[in-house]
Amino acid sequence: MGKKYFMLSELKLEGQFLGFVGAEPKKYKYLQLAVPDGTMEIKLPKELRRSLSLVLVPGEEIRVFAYSELDSHTGKIKIKACQVTPIGTCPIQNLPLLPKAKIMVCQKSGCLKRGGKGLLSELEKTLCDRGLLDKVTIEHTSCQKCCSSAPNCVLQLGKKKYKNIHPEAIASLLESHLTEN
């Protein structure tokens, strides 16, 4: 039993991004690219899947650096991406993309009874007033196992997590996070 895949060549492809193929958002395995000869499916490495699912817009022109491999058992050629960038951007933007900020708000009965609905609406209003609502994902969660400090809300900025902070503090942290990057 030898190697299953043999690398054939390195590729630089340009075309229109059509969308993703895969089980669910943030776990897409392929992107579809429209090129002059038709449509191609290009496999995405795990480290690119999440960040690309947050920034690529269908219809956008993109450049894909990839390599092709030959499956020695089936004789099929696969194309795997190494780097994907929108066309017309400066090279500094080729740096790894930061994950979008995420706010997780508990929606179980204990938190709702102790002000969870009010917290969620105040949070949305504060973020909207400051123009930050589109820069963050608000996720409704089940129990976060901190019922004694209900209502529970967690802000995740990259790998950092901030627990039980006021909506104004969340907005301030988001603003400082977005300006330092």
N, CA and C atoms as an extended XYZ file, in Angstrom:
543
Properties=species:S:1:pos:R:3:atomname:S:1:resname:S:1:resid:I:1 pbc="F F F"
N         0.837       -1.176        0.000 N   MET     1
C         0.000        0.000        0.000 CA  MET     1
C         0.883        1.240        0.000 C   MET     1
N         0.796        2.003       -1.051 N   GLY     2
C         1.571        3.232       -1.148 CA  GLY     2
C         0.710        4.436       -0.866 C   GLY     2
N         1.235        5.575       -1.272 N   LYS     3
C         0.489        6.820       -1.115 CA  LYS     3
C        -0.783        6.767       -1.937 C   LYS     3
N        -1.857        7.301       -1.380 N   LYS     4
C        -3.111        7.321       -2.115 CA  LYS     4
C        -3.166        8.516       -3.058 C   LYS     4
N        -2.607        9.683       -2.624 N   TYR     5
C        -2.661       10.889       -3.434 CA  TYR     5
C        -1.271       11.310       -3.873 C   TYR     5
N        -1.163       11.751       -5.121 N   PHE     6
C         0.077       12.270       -5.659 CA  PHE     6
C        -0.162       13.713       -6.097 C   PHE     6
N         0.677       14.642       -5.598 N   MET     7
C         0.510       16.037       -5.971 CA  MET     7
C         0.923       16.216       -7.421 C   MET     7
N         0.059       16.902       -8.186 N   LEU     8
C         0.342       17.119       -9.598 CA  LEU     8
C         0.924       18.502       -9.859 C   LEU     8
N         0.198       19.544       -9.455 N   SER     9
C         0.676       20.888       -9.750 CA  SER     9
C         0.061       21.914       -8.806 C   SER     9
N         0.687       23.090       -8.776 N   GLU    10
C         0.141       24.217       -8.026 CA  GLU    10
C        -0.683       25.057       -8.987 C   GLU    10
N        -1.775       25.633       -8.482 N   LEU    11
C        -2.698       26.374       -9.330 CA  LEU    11
C        -2.996       27.748       -8.749 C   LEU    11
N        -3.273       28.703       -9.634 N   LYS    12
C        -3.805       30.002       -9.232 CA  LYS    12
C        -5.058       30.193      -10.071 C   LYS    12
N        -6.204       30.146       -9.417 N   LEU    13
C        -7.491       30.229      -10.107 CA  LEU    13
C        -8.179       31.533       -9.751 C   LEU    13
N        -8.835       32.130      -10.724 N   GLU    14
C        -9.627       33.328      -10.476 CA  GLU    14
C       -10.999       33.108      -11.084 C   GLU    14
N       -12.016       33.540      -10.348 N   GLY    15
C       -13.367       33.390      -10.855 CA  GLY    15
C       -14.370       33.953       -9.885 C   GLY    15
N       -15.627       33.637      -10.154 N   GLN    16
C       -16.722       34.148       -9.327 CA  GLN    16
C       -17.101       33.093       -8.306 C   GLN    16
N       -17.151       33.524       -7.032 N   PHE    17
C       -17.545       32.630       -5.945 CA  PHE    17
C       -19.048       32.396       -6.033 C   PHE    17
N       -19.454       31.119       -6.130 N   LEU    18
C       -20.869       30.781       -6.250 CA  LEU    18
C       -21.507       30.392       -4.928 C   LEU    18
N       -20.731       29.816       -4.023 N   GLY    19
C       -21.278       29.383       -2.741 CA  GLY    19
C       -20.464       28.238       -2.168 C   GLY    19
N       -20.949       27.710       -1.045 N   PHE    20
C       -20.275       26.611       -0.367 CA  PHE    20
C       -21.057       25.324       -0.524 C   PHE    20
N       -20.354       24.198       -0.361 N   VAL    21
C       -20.974       22.890       -0.373 CA  VAL    21
C       -20.542       22.195        0.910 C   VAL    21
N       -21.494       21.642        1.650 N   GLY    22
C       -21.141       20.950        2.883 CA  GLY    22
C       -22.337       20.773        3.772 C   GLY    22
N       -22.089       20.180        4.930 N   ALA    23
C       -23.152       19.821        5.856 CA  ALA    23
C       -23.877       21.023        6.436 C   ALA    23
N       -23.147       22.000        6.934 N   GLU    24
C       -23.756       23.143        7.609 CA  GLU    24
C       -22.764       24.294        7.633 C   GLU    24
N       -23.243       25.526        7.903 N   PRO    25
C       -22.316       26.659        7.960 CA  PRO    25
C       -21.172       26.406        8.930 C   PRO    25
N       -20.020       26.951        8.617 N   LYS    26
C       -18.778       26.827        9.382 CA  LYS    26
C       -18.179       25.432        9.284 C   LYS    26
N       -18.856       24.511        8.591 N   LYS    27
C       -18.298       23.179        8.381 CA  LYS    27
C       -18.327       22.837        6.889 C   LYS    27
N       -18.390       23.867        6.050 N   TYR    28
C       -18.395       23.641        4.615 CA  TYR    28
C       -17.082       23.002        4.198 C   TYR    28
N       -17.149       21.999        3.327 N   LYS    29
C       -15.935       21.319        2.893 CA  LYS    29
C       -15.426       21.826        1.550 C   LYS    29
N       -16.311       22.389        0.722 N   TYR    30
C       -15.916       22.828       -0.613 CA  TYR    30
C       -16.474       24.212       -0.899 C   TYR    30
N       -15.797       24.929       -1.800 N   LEU    31
C       -16.388       26.144       -2.340 CA  LEU    31
C       -16.576       25.932       -3.831 C   LEU    31
N       -17.588       26.568       -4.397 N   GLN    32
C       -17.841       26.473       -5.824 CA  GLN    32
C       -17.333       27.741       -6.485 C   GLN    32
N       -16.594       27.551       -7.576 N   LEU    33
C       -15.988       28.654       -8.288 CA  LEU    33
C       -16.396       28.580       -9.752 C   LEU    33
N       -16.941       29.696      -10.267 N   ALA    34
C       -17.287       29.778      -11.686 CA  ALA    34
C       -16.076       30.309      -12.434 C   ALA    34
N       -15.578       29.522      -13.368 N   VAL    35
C       -14.457       29.913      -14.222 CA  VAL    35
C       -14.951       29.887      -15.665 C   VAL    35
N       -14.195       30.458      -16.618 N   PRO    36
C       -14.671       30.500      -18.006 CA  PRO    36
C       -15.079       29.131      -18.582 C   PRO    36
N       -14.439       28.047      -18.142 N   ASP    37
C       -14.757       26.721      -18.675 CA  ASP    37
C       -15.908       26.026      -17.966 C   ASP    37
N       -16.456       26.610      -16.892 N   GLY    38
C       -17.548       25.971      -16.158 CA  GLY    38
C       -17.456       26.241      -14.667 C   GLY    38
N       -17.875       25.243      -13.893 N   THR    39
C       -17.891       25.363      -12.435 CA  THR    39
C       -16.940       24.331      -11.838 C   THR    39
N       -16.225       24.745      -10.776 N   MET    40
C       -15.294       23.845      -10.093 CA  MET    40
C       -15.650       23.779       -8.611 C   MET    40
N       -15.421       22.618       -8.015 N   GLU    41
C       -15.511       22.478       -6.563 CA  GLU    41
C       -14.102       22.330       -6.036 C   GLU    41
N       -13.760       23.190       -5.057 N   ILE    42
C       -12.412       23.197       -4.501 CA  ILE    42
C       -12.511       22.880       -3.022 C   ILE    42
N       -11.766       21.863       -2.589 N   LYS    43
C       -11.792       21.435       -1.188 CA  LYS    43
C       -11.112       22.486       -0.318 C   LYS    43
N       -11.736       22.774        0.836 N   LEU    44
C       -11.199       23.756        1.777 CA  LEU    44
C       -10.564       23.054        2.968 C   LEU    44
N        -9.350       23.464        3.367 N   PRO    45
C        -8.777       22.903        4.593 CA  PRO    45
C        -9.563       23.410        5.803 C   PRO    45
N        -9.551       22.652        6.875 N   LYS    46
C       -10.337       22.986        8.069 CA  LYS    46
C       -10.055       24.386        8.590 C   LYS    46
N        -8.793       24.807        8.553 N   GLU    47
C        -8.455       26.113        9.123 CA  GLU    47
C        -9.025       27.286        8.322 C   GLU    47
N        -9.444       27.074        7.083 N   LEU    48
C       -10.032       28.150        6.283 CA  LEU    48
C       -11.558       28.159        6.317 C   LEU    48
N       -12.179       27.034        6.652 N   ARG    49
C       -13.638       26.897        6.525 CA  ARG    49
C       -14.414       27.953        7.288 C   ARG    49
N       -14.144       28.118        8.548 N   ARG    50
C       -14.920       29.046        9.385 CA  ARG    50
C       -14.738       30.493        8.934 C   ARG    50
N       -13.488       30.908        8.751 N   SER    51
C       -13.251       32.304        8.399 CA  SER    51
C       -13.840       32.645        7.034 C   SER    51
N       -13.734       31.753        6.064 N   LEU    52
C       -14.281       32.040        4.740 CA  LEU    52
C       -15.800       32.089        4.756 C   LEU    52
N       -16.427       31.244        5.579 N   SER    53
C       -17.892       31.236        5.630 CA  SER    53
C       -18.434       32.551        6.178 C   SER    53
N       -17.594       33.313        6.891 N   LEU    54
C       -18.020       34.584        7.463 CA  LEU    54
C       -17.803       35.773        6.530 C   LEU    54
N       -16.886       35.644        5.542 N   VAL    55
C       -16.543       36.817        4.745 CA  VAL    55
C       -16.866       36.732        3.257 C   VAL    55
N       -16.908       35.548        2.686 N   LEU    56
C       -17.164       35.465        1.249 CA  LEU    56
C       -18.640       35.642        0.934 C   LEU    56
N       -18.906       36.396       -0.117 N   VAL    57
C       -20.267       36.679       -0.547 CA  VAL    57
C       -20.459       36.093       -1.940 C   VAL    57
N       -21.510       35.293       -2.159 N   PRO    58
C       -21.746       34.758       -3.497 CA  PRO    58
C       -21.800       35.880       -4.539 C   PRO    58
N       -21.140       35.644       -5.671 N   GLY    59
C       -21.072       36.638       -6.732 CA  GLY    59
C       -19.774       37.425       -6.714 C   GLY    59
N       -19.022       37.334       -5.619 N   GLU    60
C       -17.769       38.062       -5.452 CA  GLU    60
C       -16.666       37.390       -6.278 C   GLU    60
N       -15.777       38.213       -6.855 N   GLU    61
C       -14.623       37.688       -7.583 CA  GLU    61
C       -13.549       37.313       -6.565 C   GLU    61
N       -13.001       36.097       -6.691 N   ILE    62
C       -11.979       35.641       -5.743 CA  ILE    62
C       -10.794       35.022       -6.477 C   ILE    62
N        -9.676       34.945       -5.775 N   ARG    63
C        -8.469       34.279       -6.274 CA  ARG    63
C        -8.178       33.126       -5.315 C   ARG    63
N        -7.937       31.955       -5.885 N   VAL    64
C        -7.678       30.760       -5.080 CA  VAL    64
C        -6.307       30.203       -5.440 C   VAL    64
N        -5.447       30.091       -4.441 N   PHE    65
C        -4.181       29.396       -4.616 CA  PHE    65
C        -4.421       27.975       -4.129 C   PHE    65
N        -4.131       27.002       -4.992 N   ALA    66
C        -4.473       25.617       -4.679 CA  ALA    66
C        -3.441       24.673       -5.294 C   ALA    66
N        -3.647       23.415       -5.053 N   TYR    67
C        -2.844       22.393       -5.709 CA  TYR    67
C        -3.758       21.246       -6.098 C   TYR    67
N        -3.356       20.546       -7.133 N   SER    68
C        -4.159       19.407       -7.585 CA  SER    68
C        -3.466       18.116       -7.185 C   SER    68
N        -4.294       17.126       -6.860 N   GLU    69
C        -3.789       15.809       -6.459 CA  GLU    69
C        -4.490       14.735       -7.268 C   GLU    69
N        -3.762       13.689       -7.552 N   LEU    70
C        -4.319       12.547       -8.259 CA  LEU    70
C        -4.543       11.420       -7.262 C   LEU    70
N        -5.755       10.898       -7.211 N   ASP    71
C        -6.058        9.738       -6.377 CA  ASP    71
C        -5.602        8.515       -7.159 C   ASP    71
N        -4.578        7.836       -6.653 N   SER    72
C        -3.990        6.710       -7.388 CA  SER    72
C        -4.932        5.515       -7.504 C   SER    72
N        -5.919        5.410       -6.627 N   HIS    73
C        -6.847        4.276       -6.677 CA  HIS    73
C        -7.992        4.513       -7.655 C   HIS    73
N        -8.529        5.739       -7.680 N   THR    74
C        -9.684        6.007       -8.539 CA  THR    74
C        -9.313        6.720       -9.829 C   THR    74
N        -8.136        7.352       -9.877 N   GLY    75
C        -7.723        8.095      -11.057 CA  GLY    75
C        -8.351        9.476      -11.147 C   GLY    75
N        -9.055        9.909      -10.087 N   LYS    76
C        -9.694       11.232      -10.095 CA  LYS    76
C        -8.724       12.285       -9.572 C   LYS    76
N        -8.920       13.511      -10.064 N   ILE    77
C        -8.101       14.639       -9.626 CA  ILE    77
C        -8.920       15.502       -8.678 C   ILE    77
N        -8.312       15.835       -7.531 N   LYS    78
C        -8.933       16.728       -6.546 CA  LYS    78
C        -8.139       18.016       -6.501 C   LYS    78
N        -8.858       19.130       -6.281 N   ILE    79
C        -8.200       20.420       -6.120 CA  ILE    79
C        -8.420       20.873       -4.684 C   ILE    79
N        -7.314       21.196       -3.998 N   LYS    80
C        -7.384       21.630       -2.598 CA  LYS    80
C        -6.824       23.040       -2.470 C   LYS    80
N        -7.582       23.912       -1.792 N   ALA    81
C        -7.191       25.307       -1.610 CA  ALA    81
C        -6.128       25.455       -0.532 C   ALA    81
N        -5.226       26.406       -0.729 N   CYS    82
C        -4.240       26.794        0.292 CA  CYS    82
C        -4.573       28.175        0.821 C   CYS    82
N        -5.040       29.049       -0.097 N   GLN    83
C        -5.338       30.432        0.272 CA  GLN    83
C        -6.452       30.932       -0.641 C   GLN    83
N        -7.399       31.689       -0.070 N   VAL    84
C        -8.505       32.262       -0.832 CA  VAL    84
C        -8.597       33.738       -0.465 C   VAL    84
N        -8.580       34.607       -1.483 N   THR    85
C        -8.691       36.040       -1.222 CA  THR    85
C        -9.622       36.692       -2.233 C   THR    85
N       -10.390       37.689       -1.791 N   PRO    86
C       -11.189       38.460       -2.743 CA  PRO    86
C       -10.244       39.231       -3.659 C   PRO    86
N       -10.598       39.379       -4.924 N   ILE    87
C        -9.756       40.110       -5.872 CA  ILE    87
C        -9.944       41.604       -5.651 C   ILE    87
N        -8.854       42.344       -5.763 N   GLY    88
C        -8.926       43.787       -5.630 CA  GLY    88
C        -8.678       44.259       -4.211 C   GLY    88
N        -8.152       43.386       -3.359 N   THR    89
C        -7.837       43.789       -1.992 CA  THR    89
C        -6.336       43.968       -1.869 C   THR    89
N        -5.907       44.703       -0.876 N   CYS    90
C        -4.474       44.887       -0.686 CA  CYS    90
C        -3.881       43.643       -0.032 C   CYS    90
N        -2.585       43.386       -0.228 N   PRO    91
C        -1.955       42.163        0.291 CA  PRO    91
C        -2.050       42.001        1.800 C   PRO    91
N        -2.192       43.102        2.547 N   ILE    92
C        -2.284       42.998        4.003 CA  ILE    92
C        -3.510       42.173        4.388 C   ILE    92
N        -4.557       42.204        3.560 N   GLN    93
C        -5.770       41.471        3.885 CA  GLN    93
C        -5.634       39.969        3.678 C   GLN    93
N        -4.495       39.515        3.200 N   ASN    94
C        -4.277       38.084        3.043 CA  ASN    94
C        -3.909       37.409        4.360 C   ASN    94
N        -3.817       38.197        5.420 N   LEU    95
C        -3.552       37.630        6.738 CA  LEU    95
C        -4.740       36.791        7.169 C   LEU    95
N        -4.561       35.835        8.079 N   PRO    96
C        -5.698       35.027        8.526 CA  PRO    96
C        -6.814       35.922        9.053 C   PRO    96
N        -8.019       35.584        8.705 N   LEU    97
C        -9.167       36.385        9.096 CA  LEU    97
C        -9.555       36.106       10.542 C   LEU    97
N        -9.932       37.167       11.239 N   LEU    98
C       -10.362       37.009       12.622 CA  LEU    98
C       -11.772       36.448       12.662 C   LEU    98
N       -12.051       35.545       13.581 N   PRO    99
C       -13.423       35.061       13.690 CA  PRO    99
C       -14.321       36.191       14.172 C   PRO    99
N       -15.547       36.188       13.699 N   LYS   100
C       -16.509       37.204       14.090 CA  LYS   100
C       -16.787       37.061       15.590 C   LYS   100
N       -17.010       38.192       16.227 N   ALA   101
C       -17.333       38.165       17.653 CA  ALA   101
C       -18.675       37.465       17.853 C   ALA   101
N       -18.808       36.794       18.982 N   LYS   102
C       -20.030       36.038       19.249 CA  LYS   102
C       -20.506       36.333       20.667 C   LYS   102
N       -21.812       36.526       20.803 N   ILE   103
C       -22.419       36.725       22.113 CA  ILE   103
C       -23.403       35.587       22.325 C   ILE   103
N       -23.219       34.848       23.403 N   MET   104
C       -24.091       33.718       23.703 CA  MET   104
C       -24.971       34.086       24.889 C   MET   104
N       -26.289       34.079       24.680 N   VAL   105
C       -27.249       34.479       25.707 CA  VAL   105
C       -28.127       33.279       26.049 C   VAL   105
N       -28.142       32.903       27.323 N   CYS   106
C       -28.946       31.768       27.776 CA  CYS   106
C       -30.433       32.089       27.635 C   CYS   106
N       -31.176       31.143       27.091 N   GLN   107
C       -32.607       31.331       26.894 CA  GLN   107
C       -33.428       30.260       27.627 C   GLN   107
N       -32.865       29.667       28.651 N   LYS   108
C       -33.604       28.687       29.458 CA  LYS   108
C       -34.451       29.438       30.488 C   LYS   108
N       -35.422       28.765       31.063 N   SER   109
C       -36.422       29.413       31.911 CA  SER   109
C       -35.827       30.169       33.101 C   SER   109
N       -34.804       29.633       33.753 N   GLY   110
C       -34.209       30.301       34.908 CA  GLY   110
C       -33.644       31.667       34.548 C   GLY   110
N       -32.930       31.734       33.456 N   CYS   111
C       -32.359       33.011       33.019 CA  CYS   111
C       -33.444       33.952       32.507 C   CYS   111
N       -34.430       33.416       31.805 N   LEU   112
C       -35.507       34.265       31.304 CA  LEU   112
C       -36.288       34.895       32.446 C   LEU   112
N       -36.548       34.112       33.506 N   LYS   113
C       -37.284       34.630       34.660 CA  LYS   113
C       -36.505       35.700       35.411 C   LYS   113
N       -35.181       35.627       35.328 N   ARG   114
C       -34.342       36.573       36.063 CA  ARG   114
C       -33.828       37.711       35.165 C   ARG   114
N       -34.529       37.988       34.070 N   GLY   115
C       -34.193       39.152       33.250 CA  GLY   115
C       -33.524       38.858       31.924 C   GLY   115
N       -33.555       37.630       31.472 N   GLY   116
C       -32.899       37.254       30.219 CA  GLY   116
C       -33.465       37.939       28.985 C   GLY   116
N       -34.803       38.076       28.917 N   LYS   117
C       -35.417       38.738       27.760 CA  LYS   117
C       -35.020       40.209       27.714 C   LYS   117
N       -35.063       40.857       28.869 N   GLY   118
C       -34.679       42.267       28.942 CA  GLY   118
C       -33.217       42.464       28.578 C   GLY   118
N       -32.360       41.552       29.038 N   LEU   119
C       -30.937       41.616       28.730 CA  LEU   119
C       -30.726       41.510       27.224 C   LEU   119
N       -31.408       40.566       26.594 N   LEU   120
C       -31.262       40.357       25.165 CA  LEU   120
C       -31.724       41.583       24.379 C   LEU   120
N       -32.876       42.143       24.731 N   SER   121
C       -33.366       43.315       23.991 CA  SER   121
C       -32.478       44.537       24.236 C   SER   121
N       -31.986       44.713       25.461 N   GLU   122
C       -31.093       45.835       25.753 CA  GLU   122
C       -29.771       45.684       24.994 C   GLU   122
N       -29.286       44.457       24.935 N   LEU   123
C       -28.056       44.171       24.210 CA  LEU   123
C       -28.214       44.512       22.726 C   LEU   123
N       -29.301       44.033       22.113 N   GLU   124
C       -29.547       44.300       20.696 CA  GLU   124
C       -29.691       45.796       20.438 C   GLU   124
N       -30.402       46.502       21.326 N   LYS   125
C       -30.595       47.946       21.162 CA  LYS   125
C       -29.261       48.683       21.271 C   LYS   125
N       -28.453       48.335       22.250 N   THR   126
C       -27.153       48.988       22.446 CA  THR   126
C       -26.247       48.766       21.242 C   THR   126
N       -26.182       47.522       20.758 N   LEU   127
C       -25.334       47.214       19.607 CA  LEU   127
C       -25.827       47.927       18.354 C   LEU   127
N       -27.146       48.005       18.190 N   CYS   128
C       -27.736       48.688       17.039 CA  CYS   128
C       -27.423       50.184       17.087 C   CYS   128
N       -27.567       50.793       18.257 N   ASP   129
C       -27.288       52.219       18.423 CA  ASP   129
C       -25.843       52.569       18.081 C   ASP   129
N       -24.929       51.671       18.366 N   ARG   130
C       -23.507       51.921       18.112 CA  ARG   130
C       -23.054       51.393       16.748 C   ARG   130
N       -23.965       50.810       15.980 N   GLY   131
C       -23.625       50.295       14.645 CA  GLY   131
C       -22.782       49.034       14.680 C   GLY   131
N       -22.955       48.223       15.711 N   LEU   132
C       -22.147       47.009       15.881 CA  LEU   132
C       -22.928       45.725       15.641 C   LEU   132
N       -24.229       45.820       15.423 N   LEU   133
C       -25.065       44.627       15.346 CA  LEU   133
C       -24.635       43.693       14.217 C   LEU   133
N       -24.158       44.249       13.097 N   ASP   134
C       -23.742       43.410       11.974 CA  ASP   134
C       -22.332       42.835       12.140 C   ASP   134
N       -21.615       43.252       13.172 N   LYS   135
C       -20.249       42.780       13.394 CA  LYS   135
C       -20.171       41.684       14.454 C   LYS   135
N       -21.319       41.225       14.914 N   VAL   136
C       -21.358       40.222       15.975 CA  VAL   136
C       -22.484       39.230       15.691 C   VAL   136
N       -22.295       38.008       16.128 N   THR   137
C       -23.330       36.990       16.038 CA  THR   137
C       -23.918       36.804       17.431 C   THR   137
N       -25.233       36.938       17.541 N   ILE   138
C       -25.890       36.693       18.823 CA  ILE   138
C       -26.506       35.300       18.755 C   ILE   138
N       -26.082       34.451       19.663 N   GLU   139
C       -26.512       33.062       19.670 CA  GLU   139
C       -27.353       32.792       20.912 C   GLU   139
N       -28.528       32.236       20.705 N   HIS   140
C       -29.392       31.855       21.835 CA  HIS   140
C       -28.959       30.458       22.255 C   HIS   140
N       -28.583       30.302       23.515 N   THR   141
C       -28.073       29.010       23.978 CA  THR   141
C       -29.021       28.385       24.989 C   THR   141
N       -28.745       27.124       25.261 N   SER   142
C       -29.449       26.466       26.368 CA  SER   142
C       -28.654       26.786       27.636 C   SER   142
N       -28.901       26.076       28.700 N   CYS   143
C       -28.311       26.384       29.998 CA  CYS   143
C       -26.778       26.426       29.929 C   CYS   143
N       -26.207       27.482       30.504 N   GLN   144
C       -24.751       27.645       30.529 CA  GLN   144
C       -24.153       27.188       31.864 C   GLN   144
N       -24.982       26.583       32.705 N   LYS   145
C       -24.551       25.991       33.985 CA  LYS   145
C       -24.002       27.016       34.975 C   LYS   145
N       -24.523       28.237       34.930 N   CYS   146
C       -24.149       29.286       35.896 CA  CYS   146
C       -25.429       29.940       36.405 C   CYS   146
N       -26.389       29.135       36.781 N   CYS   147
C       -27.724       29.630       37.123 CA  CYS   147
C       -27.719       30.623       38.282 C   CYS   147
N       -26.756       30.509       39.179 N   SER   148
C       -26.725       31.421       40.329 CA  SER   148
C       -26.431       32.864       39.911 C   SER   148
N       -25.852       33.058       38.735 N   SER   149
C       -25.546       34.420       38.276 CA  SER   149
C       -26.433       34.835       37.102 C   SER   149
N       -27.625       34.225       37.002 N   ALA   150
C       -28.549       34.505       35.896 CA  ALA   150
C       -28.978       35.961       35.899 C   ALA   150
N       -29.275       36.550       34.741 N   PRO   151
C       -29.245       35.967       33.402 CA  PRO   151
C       -27.811       35.883       32.872 C   PRO   151
N       -27.528       34.816       32.132 N   ASN   152
C       -26.173       34.565       31.670 CA  ASN   152
C       -25.964       34.999       30.230 C   ASN   152
N       -24.828       35.653       30.029 N   CYS   153
C       -24.451       36.182       28.726 CA  CYS   153
C       -22.929       36.085       28.633 C   CYS   153
N       -22.400       35.545       27.521 N   VAL   154
C       -20.960       35.406       27.341 CA  VAL   154
C       -20.571       36.075       26.028 C   VAL   154
N       -19.571       36.949       26.063 N   LEU   155
C       -19.012       37.575       24.868 CA  LEU   155
C       -17.729       36.848       24.533 C   LEU   155
N       -17.620       36.360       23.293 N   GLN   156
C       -16.409       35.671       22.860 CA  GLN   156
C       -15.756       36.491       21.750 C   GLN   156
N       -14.544       36.966       22.024 N   LEU   157
C       -13.739       37.708       21.050 CA  LEU   157
C       -12.493       36.882       20.773 C   LEU   157
N       -12.477       36.192       19.653 N   GLY   158
C       -11.365       35.290       19.368 CA  GLY   158
C       -11.373       34.163       20.385 C   GLY   158
N       -10.282       34.026       21.133 N   LYS   159
C       -10.209       32.969       22.143 CA  LYS   159
C       -10.572       33.467       23.539 C   LYS   159
N       -10.809       34.783       23.685 N   LYS   160
C       -11.147       35.347       24.993 CA  LYS   160
C       -12.655       35.301       25.212 C   LYS   160
N       -13.048       34.993       26.453 N   LYS   161
C       -14.460       34.975       26.828 CA  LYS   161
C       -14.676       35.901       28.009 C   LYS   161
N       -15.737       36.701       27.921 N   TYR   162
C       -16.118       37.610       28.998 CA  TYR   162
C       -17.517       37.206       29.449 C   TYR   162
N       -17.665       36.925       30.750 N   LYS   163
C       -18.940       36.438       31.270 CA  LYS   163
C       -19.649       37.505       32.085 C   LYS   163
N       -20.983       37.487       31.998 N   ASN   164
C       -21.860       38.342       32.801 CA  ASN   164
C       -21.436       39.809       32.831 C   ASN   164
N       -21.344       40.406       31.641 N   ILE   165
C       -21.027       41.823       31.577 CA  ILE   165
C       -22.207       42.588       30.988 C   ILE   165
N       -22.311       43.840       31.346 N   HIS   166
C       -23.415       44.706       30.948 CA  HIS   166
C       -23.352       44.983       29.434 C   HIS   166
N       -24.500       45.164       28.767 N   PRO   167
C       -24.510       45.441       27.327 CA  PRO   167
C       -23.625       46.620       26.913 C   PRO   167
N       -23.552       47.680       27.734 N   GLU   168
C       -22.671       48.816       27.399 CA  GLU   168
C       -21.205       48.375       27.397 C   GLU   168
N       -20.837       47.531       28.374 N   ALA   169
C       -19.461       47.026       28.443 CA  ALA   169
C       -19.166       46.121       27.253 C   ALA   169
N       -20.151       45.329       26.834 N   ILE   170
C       -19.983       44.469       25.663 CA  ILE   170
C       -19.713       45.337       24.434 C   ILE   170
N       -20.505       46.395       24.262 N   ALA   171
C       -20.321       47.285       23.112 CA  ALA   171
C       -18.937       47.935       23.143 C   ALA   171
N       -18.491       48.359       24.311 N   SER   172
C       -17.162       48.987       24.432 CA  SER   172
C       -16.051       48.002       24.104 C   SER   172
N       -16.171       46.783       24.607 N   LEU   173
C       -15.173       45.749       24.295 CA  LEU   173
C       -15.145       45.450       22.802 C   LEU   173
N       -16.319       45.368       22.188 N   LEU   174
C       -16.390       45.112       20.744 CA  LEU   174
C       -15.711       46.229       19.961 C   LEU   174
N       -15.996       47.481       20.329 N   GLU   175
C       -15.381       48.615       19.631 CA  GLU   175
C       -13.864       48.580       19.745 C   GLU   175
N       -13.357       48.319       20.944 N   SER   176
C       -11.903       48.285       21.109 CA  SER   176
C       -11.290       47.086       20.375 C   SER   176
N       -11.988       45.960       20.345 N   HIS   177
C       -11.512       44.769       19.627 CA  HIS   177
C       -11.438       45.048       18.127 C   HIS   177
N       -12.438       45.730       17.589 N   LEU   178
C       -12.477       46.004       16.159 CA  LEU   178
C       -11.471       47.072       15.744 C   LEU   178
N       -11.152       48.017       16.621 N   THR   179
C       -10.200       49.066       16.262 CA  THR   179
C        -8.757       48.621       16.390 C   THR   179
N        -8.483       47.652       17.270 N   GLU   180
C        -7.083       47.191       17.414 CA  GLU   180
C        -6.705       46.239       16.306 C   GLU   180
N        -7.661       45.748       15.513 N   ASN   181
C        -7.337       44.817       14.422 CA  ASN   181
C        -7.458       45.461       13.088 C   ASN   181
